[in-house]
Amino acid sequence: MTAVPYADGNTAHPFEDAPNHVSPTVIHNPVLTKTDFKRVGTRPLRPDGLDKVTGRARYGADFNLPGQLIGLVLRSPHAHAKIKKIDTSKAEKLAGVKAVITAADLPDHTGGDQSMYDILENCMARGVAKYDGHAVAAVAAVDAPTARAALKLIKVEYEALPHVTDVDEAVKPNAPLVNPKMFTEGVEPKPKKASNIAKRTEFGHGDVDAGFKDADIIVTRSFRTEQTHQGYIEPHACVASVSPDGTGELWVCTQGHFVYRNHCAMLLGMDVSKLRVTSSEIGGGFGGKTHVWTEPVALALSRKANRPVKVTMTRDEVFRASGPTSATSIDVKIGAKKDGTIVAADATLRFSGGPYYGMWAELGAMTAFACYDLKNVRTVGYEVLVNRPKTAAYRAPSAPMAAFAVESVMDELAHKIGMNEVDFRIKNAAKQGTRASYGPVYGPIGIGATLEAAKKHPHMKAPLGKNQGRGMACGFWFNFGGQTCTDINVGPDGSVTLTVGTVDVGGSRASLALCVAEELGVPYEQVKCIVADTGTLGHNDMTDGSRGTFSSSMAGIFAARNTITVLRERAAKMWEISVEDVTWEDGHAKAVGSKYGNLAPLSIKEIAAAAVNTGGPVAGHSEIVADGAGVSFATHIADVEVDPETGRSKIVRYTVIQDAGKAVHPTYVEGQYQGGAAQGIGWALNEEYIYGKDGRLQNPGFLDYRIPVCSDLPMIDTQILEIPNPNHPYGVRGVGETSIVPPLAAIANAMSNAFGVRMTHVPMSPPRVLKALEAHKKA
């Protein structure tokens, strides 16, 4: 056997012919065992497609319960204000109002857990409103007009406090304090004075200062990115129902209903077992639906009213009060020899997190230089509090901003050395055995392969038109696995039901069904995948971190192997032979050896039909903590045309090259690549939160916050590379997030190559482009 290296450099031996040899070790063996596929890698129709295009699919706001009330939330009009008094008496007396709540109706059950307390305070302000849109009260009424009238009757007495919304302003010594109890973590000695810097983190290795002394050429630049929103089309919505006996149900649009259950149960003081959460179809999430916002409020209203309560955010509320990305300020310094060898790299990253502690700068510091093999590297991240909404994940959170800064400097450095930008990156690319800038040693990775593919791609050689430039950039994301639980049930007719707990946010039901069909040896159409509620399966982590297909396919494969064990045992009983003499091949049990030559293979349907006489229903199960998620790399190429008179930029061609490990369903993989690139294009050119001097959001809607539409985008070309992940039975890596990482830098580099102007502030909107062009003319 050939030893397969893990990401940490250790080796493990794959078990050959795993489906036929089903010892407990093999059932849960995560090592790469299969590279020849019959079903995985094909492009069948998605199982949810028909319902979605015909309108039958039910999203968050499509669910209703008899007697439900309408819940609405009163939100602060101030960026920062002390809540001196709330008078709800008139609202409570209004006919049709069944419940009014404030923070007093959500007592603290967090037991000192600061992260959970922050969630509680974010759901309903407790004494201080910390951003424009912060919830301060909520009502439940018989209809929406009555609920709106009730909100107007709630009288809140505020005392406006100084505010700060800019990340650079927030770190100044005299900045208004967002949280007077915040003392910076990660510094010694511990500060005695509160500040808006919540945490300092540092990564790296080697001697950076000595490295820069050896450099022939050094490039130092500072960059800014503005806050953006995930831009999902479906707003947050839920229906909550709490019964007098203390049990509750929640129907919700979410990326992780098990996590929602755990958080809501704690915040409401409920036993986890008494809250059942069902996930709806999801109209986009991209990380923004990994946090609870209104769900605990809906549950508290229902508990007080003793009626189901439906809460649906308006678009204005989504922008003002759900989680956008961080705004950032980043300094990058890279030094290299004349031959193109990077000798030192340094970055300082300041990320806004809203009014609460986060890990966004930490992620940026971890991902910034992850694409490269560096002997001397250092990244320092600062988590910064501001009077803006609580920051949430957005598809490879923090990595796009870090890559924008680093990849822009990489391009500039390559040009100063006189090297082609692709060759410069190839020379310094990370490879198997490289110690990553954030710590671990890489196993088999795809950054080099994506760069080589980019160099050979026809896009790189295509002619450019007037006012056009071409740029490229690389990107990285970690991916993870986490807790996963899966069931398989075989029906009497041989059909297979795969029950998973990971929410399908990008077509994973089809991919998971393909993996189980592959393992069982049955047609894809014979497997139906459903997402269970929290009362049906054990805990499953959030669908984020590109873990959905990676972790659930692994659990599904293990559950299928467990099912095969049962099928072999049942076949042995039917034949009255030893189970050791039964193998499983292509959806059939087969007796091994010439002495059983008269026994015809038994299909899964035949075994299932006889189950009542051989031990009962045929089922398989798996619960795992999926480790060994393969890190992911991509290289993007962008052609940009800039109008020098208006500053308007247009993407004329775009190519994504990314390693998928194994593309289970290539169409969905391509869709993930294209979707991430499209969002990155919007981020690069137009999208940003705009705050006034009063600290209020000026553009809380799609008319003024402009996401790309079809006419803004070219056909995005994709190239799937497959460098198998050795820590997954089929070699799968997560693919959903890496594709949003390179676009900001690729487009900025294209603009620089078109006009010789280095853009350092995203979005690169027409006014900023014109300002840069005018400054360049004067220089």
PDB file of N, CA and C in Angstrom, residues 500-543:
ATOM      1  N   VAL A 500     -29.879  13.948   6.796  1.00  0.00           N
ATOM      2  CA  VAL A 500     -28.712  14.712   7.232  1.00  0.00           C
ATOM      3  C   VAL A 500     -29.161  15.884   8.101  1.00  0.00           C
ATOM      4  N   GLY A 501     -28.221  16.458   8.815  1.00  0.00           N
ATOM      5  CA  GLY A 501     -28.517  17.602   9.666  1.00  0.00           C
ATOM      6  C   GLY A 501     -27.814  18.872   9.241  1.00  0.00           C
ATOM      7  N   THR A 502     -27.107  18.821   8.112  1.00  0.00           N
ATOM      8  CA  THR A 502     -26.458  20.013   7.583  1.00  0.00           C
ATOM      9  C   THR A 502     -27.383  20.665   6.563  1.00  0.00           C
ATOM     10  N   VAL A 503     -27.672  21.934   6.781  1.00  0.00           N
ATOM     11  CA  VAL A 503     -28.594  22.662   5.912  1.00  0.00           C
ATOM     12  C   VAL A 503     -27.996  22.776   4.510  1.00  0.00           C
ATOM     13  N   ASP A 504     -28.826  22.574   3.513  1.00  0.00           N
ATOM     14  CA  ASP A 504     -28.395  22.647   2.113  1.00  0.00           C
ATOM     15  C   ASP A 504     -28.422  24.101   1.657  1.00  0.00           C
ATOM     16  N   VAL A 505     -27.246  24.701   1.547  1.00  0.00           N
ATOM     17  CA  VAL A 505     -27.185  26.090   1.097  1.00  0.00           C
ATOM     18  C   VAL A 505     -26.620  26.218  -0.316  1.00  0.00           C
ATOM     19  N   GLY A 506     -26.220  25.094  -0.933  1.00  0.00           N
ATOM     20  CA  GLY A 506     -25.633  25.219  -2.261  1.00  0.00           C
ATOM     21  C   GLY A 506     -25.752  23.982  -3.114  1.00  0.00           C
ATOM     22  N   GLY A 507     -26.771  23.148  -2.850  1.00  0.00           N
ATOM     23  CA  GLY A 507     -26.950  21.950  -3.653  1.00  0.00           C
ATOM     24  C   GLY A 507     -26.372  20.701  -3.035  1.00  0.00           C
ATOM     25  N   SER A 508     -26.111  20.727  -1.734  1.00  0.00           N
ATOM     26  CA  SER A 508     -25.422  19.595  -1.106  1.00  0.00           C
ATOM     27  C   SER A 508     -26.268  18.327  -1.086  1.00  0.00           C
ATOM     28  N   ARG A 509     -27.600  18.441  -1.120  1.00  0.00           N
ATOM     29  CA  ARG A 509     -28.419  17.223  -1.093  1.00  0.00           C
ATOM     30  C   ARG A 509     -28.111  16.319  -2.281  1.00  0.00           C
ATOM     31  N   ALA A 510     -27.913  16.913  -3.432  1.00  0.00           N
ATOM     32  CA  ALA A 510     -27.557  16.107  -4.605  1.00  0.00           C
ATOM     33  C   ALA A 510     -26.176  15.485  -4.439  1.00  0.00           C
ATOM     34  N   SER A 511     -25.219  16.265  -3.941  1.00  0.00           N
ATOM     35  CA  SER A 511     -23.860  15.753  -3.769  1.00  0.00           C
ATOM     36  C   SER A 511     -23.819  14.626  -2.749  1.00  0.00           C
ATOM     37  N   LEU A 512     -24.541  14.783  -1.654  1.00  0.00           N
ATOM     38  CA  LEU A 512     -24.548  13.748  -0.621  1.00  0.00           C
ATOM     39  C   LEU A 512     -25.218  12.477  -1.125  1.00  0.00           C
ATOM     40  N   ALA A 513     -26.296  12.641  -1.885  1.00  0.00           N
ATOM     41  CA  ALA A 513     -26.961  11.473  -2.464  1.00  0.00           C
ATOM     42  C   ALA A 513     -26.034  10.750  -3.434  1.00  0.00           C
ATOM     43  N   LEU A 514     -25.235  11.509  -4.185  1.00  0.00           N
ATOM     44  CA  LEU A 514     -24.283  10.889  -5.104  1.00  0.00           C
ATOM     45  C   LEU A 514     -23.251  10.050  -4.354  1.00  0.00           C
ATOM     46  N   CYS A 515     -22.755  10.575  -3.238  1.00  0.00           N
ATOM     47  CA  CYS A 515     -21.744   9.832  -2.464  1.00  0.00           C
ATOM     48  C   CYS A 515     -22.332   8.549  -1.892  1.00  0.00           C
ATOM     49  N   VAL A 516     -23.536   8.618  -1.358  1.00  0.00           N
ATOM     50  CA  VAL A 516     -24.165   7.423  -0.788  1.00  0.00           C
ATOM     51  C   VAL A 516     -24.503   6.424  -1.891  1.00  0.00           C
ATOM     52  N   ALA A 517     -24.985   6.918  -3.028  1.00  0.00           N
ATOM     53  CA  ALA A 517     -25.260   6.030  -4.156  1.00  0.00           C
ATOM     54  C   ALA A 517     -23.972   5.349  -4.625  1.00  0.00           C
ATOM     55  N   GLU A 518     -22.885   6.092  -4.646  1.00  0.00           N
ATOM     56  CA  GLU A 518     -21.590   5.528  -5.034  1.00  0.00           C
ATOM     57  C   GLU A 518     -21.183   4.416  -4.079  1.00  0.00           C
ATOM     58  N   GLU A 519     -21.309   4.667  -2.794  1.00  0.00           N
ATOM     59  CA  GLU A 519     -20.860   3.698  -1.801  1.00  0.00           C
ATOM     60  C   GLU A 519     -21.733   2.448  -1.801  1.00  0.00           C
ATOM     61  N   LEU A 520     -23.053   2.641  -1.927  1.00  0.00           N
ATOM     62  CA  LEU A 520     -23.970   1.494  -1.927  1.00  0.00           C
ATOM     63  C   LEU A 520     -23.997   0.772  -3.262  1.00  0.00           C
ATOM     64  N   GLY A 521     -23.583   1.469  -4.318  1.00  0.00           N
ATOM     65  CA  GLY A 521     -23.630   0.861  -5.648  1.00  0.00           C
ATOM     66  C   GLY A 521     -25.012   0.865  -6.257  1.00  0.00           C
ATOM     67  N   VAL A 522     -25.822   1.880  -5.937  1.00  0.00           N
ATOM     68  CA  VAL A 522     -27.178   1.968  -6.485  1.00  0.00           C
ATOM     69  C   VAL A 522     -27.287   3.230  -7.325  1.00  0.00           C
ATOM     70  N   PRO A 523     -28.301   3.353  -8.177  1.00  0.00           N
ATOM     71  CA  PRO A 523     -28.463   4.563  -8.975  1.00  0.00           C
ATOM     72  C   PRO A 523     -28.720   5.791  -8.090  1.00  0.00           C
ATOM     73  N   TYR A 524     -28.264   6.944  -8.564  1.00  0.00           N
ATOM     74  CA  TYR A 524     -28.488   8.207  -7.849  1.00  0.00           C
ATOM     75  C   TYR A 524     -29.970   8.429  -7.583  1.00  0.00           C
ATOM     76  N   GLU A 525     -30.805   8.101  -8.562  1.00  0.00           N
ATOM     77  CA  GLU A 525     -32.246   8.341  -8.435  1.00  0.00           C
ATOM     78  C   GLU A 525     -32.881   7.509  -7.329  1.00  0.00           C
ATOM     79  N   GLN A 526     -32.169   6.515  -6.851  1.00  0.00           N
ATOM     80  CA  GLN A 526     -32.705   5.627  -5.820  1.00  0.00           C
ATOM     81  C   GLN A 526     -32.486   6.181  -4.412  1.00  0.00           C
ATOM     82  N   VAL A 527     -31.710   7.283  -4.307  1.00  0.00           N
ATOM     83  CA  VAL A 527     -31.379   7.869  -3.010  1.00  0.00           C
ATOM     84  C   VAL A 527     -32.048   9.233  -2.884  1.00  0.00           C
ATOM     85  N   LYS A 528     -32.806   9.414  -1.812  1.00  0.00           N
ATOM     86  CA  LYS A 528     -33.438  10.708  -1.529  1.00  0.00           C
ATOM     87  C   LYS A 528     -32.809  11.277  -0.262  1.00  0.00           C
ATOM     88  N   CYS A 529     -32.330  12.494  -0.356  1.00  0.00           N
ATOM     89  CA  CYS A 529     -31.682  13.146   0.780  1.00  0.00           C
ATOM     90  C   CYS A 529     -32.610  14.192   1.381  1.00  0.00           C
ATOM     91  N   ILE A 530     -32.820  14.126   2.686  1.00  0.00           N
ATOM     92  CA  ILE A 530     -33.658  15.109   3.370  1.00  0.00           C
ATOM     93  C   ILE A 530     -32.878  15.720   4.534  1.00  0.00           C
ATOM     94  N   VAL A 531     -33.216  16.978   4.853  1.00  0.00           N
ATOM     95  CA  VAL A 531     -32.615  17.662   5.997  1.00  0.00           C
ATOM     96  C   VAL A 531     -33.570  17.525   7.172  1.00  0.00           C
ATOM     97  N   ALA A 532     -33.119  16.882   8.238  1.00  0.00           N
ATOM     98  CA  ALA A 532     -33.974  16.585   9.382  1.00  0.00           C
ATOM     99  C   ALA A 532     -34.050  17.765  10.341  1.00  0.00           C
ATOM    100  N   ASP A 533     -35.091  17.779  11.167  1.00  0.00           N
ATOM    101  CA  ASP A 533     -35.160  18.778  12.235  1.00  0.00           C
ATOM    102  C   ASP A 533     -34.304  18.326  13.409  1.00  0.00           C
ATOM    103  N   THR A 534     -34.210  19.174  14.420  1.00  0.00           N
ATOM    104  CA  THR A 534     -33.294  18.904  15.528  1.00  0.00           C
ATOM    105  C   THR A 534     -33.770  17.784  16.442  1.00  0.00           C
ATOM    106  N   GLY A 535     -35.021  17.352  16.296  1.00  0.00           N
ATOM    107  CA  GLY A 535     -35.518  16.250  17.104  1.00  0.00           C
ATOM    108  C   GLY A 535     -35.273  14.887  16.485  1.00  0.00           C
ATOM    109  N   THR A 536     -34.710  14.866  15.283  1.00  0.00           N
ATOM    110  CA  THR A 536     -34.576  13.620  14.530  1.00  0.00           C
ATOM    111  C   THR A 536     -33.175  13.034  14.576  1.00  0.00           C
ATOM    112  N   LEU A 537     -32.180  13.901  14.586  1.00  0.00           N
ATOM    113  CA  LEU A 537     -30.776  13.460  14.549  1.00  0.00           C
ATOM    114  C   LEU A 537     -30.000  14.042  15.722  1.00  0.00           C
ATOM    115  N   GLY A 538     -28.802  13.493  15.950  1.00  0.00           N
ATOM    116  CA  GLY A 538     -27.883  14.109  16.884  1.00  0.00           C
ATOM    117  C   GLY A 538     -27.363  15.417  16.317  1.00  0.00           C
ATOM    118  N   HIS A 539     -26.632  16.135  17.132  1.00  0.00           N
ATOM    119  CA  HIS A 539     -26.183  17.481  16.780  1.00  0.00           C
ATOM    120  C   HIS A 539     -25.368  17.490  15.484  1.00  0.00           C
ATOM    121  N   ASN A 540     -25.619  18.519  14.665  1.00  0.00           N
ATOM    122  CA  ASN A 540     -24.805  18.807  13.482  1.00  0.00           C
ATOM    123  C   ASN A 540     -24.380  20.266  13.545  1.00  0.00           C
ATOM    124  N   ASP A 541     -23.127  20.508  13.260  1.00  0.00           N
ATOM    125  CA  ASP A 541     -22.638  21.882  13.282  1.00  0.00           C
ATOM    126  C   ASP A 541     -23.224  22.683  12.122  1.00  0.00           C
ATOM    127  N   MET A 542     -22.982  23.977  12.194  1.00  0.00           N
ATOM    128  CA  MET A 542     -23.462  24.923  11.196  1.00  0.00           C
ATOM    129  C   MET A 542     -22.937  24.571   9.805  1.00  0.00           C
ATOM    130  N   THR A 543     -23.743  24.839   8.780  1.00  0.00           N
ATOM    131  CA  THR A 543     -23.240  24.740   7.415  1.00  0.00           C
ATOM    132  C   THR A 543     -22.473  26.023   7.111  1.00  0.00           C
TER     133      THR A 543
END
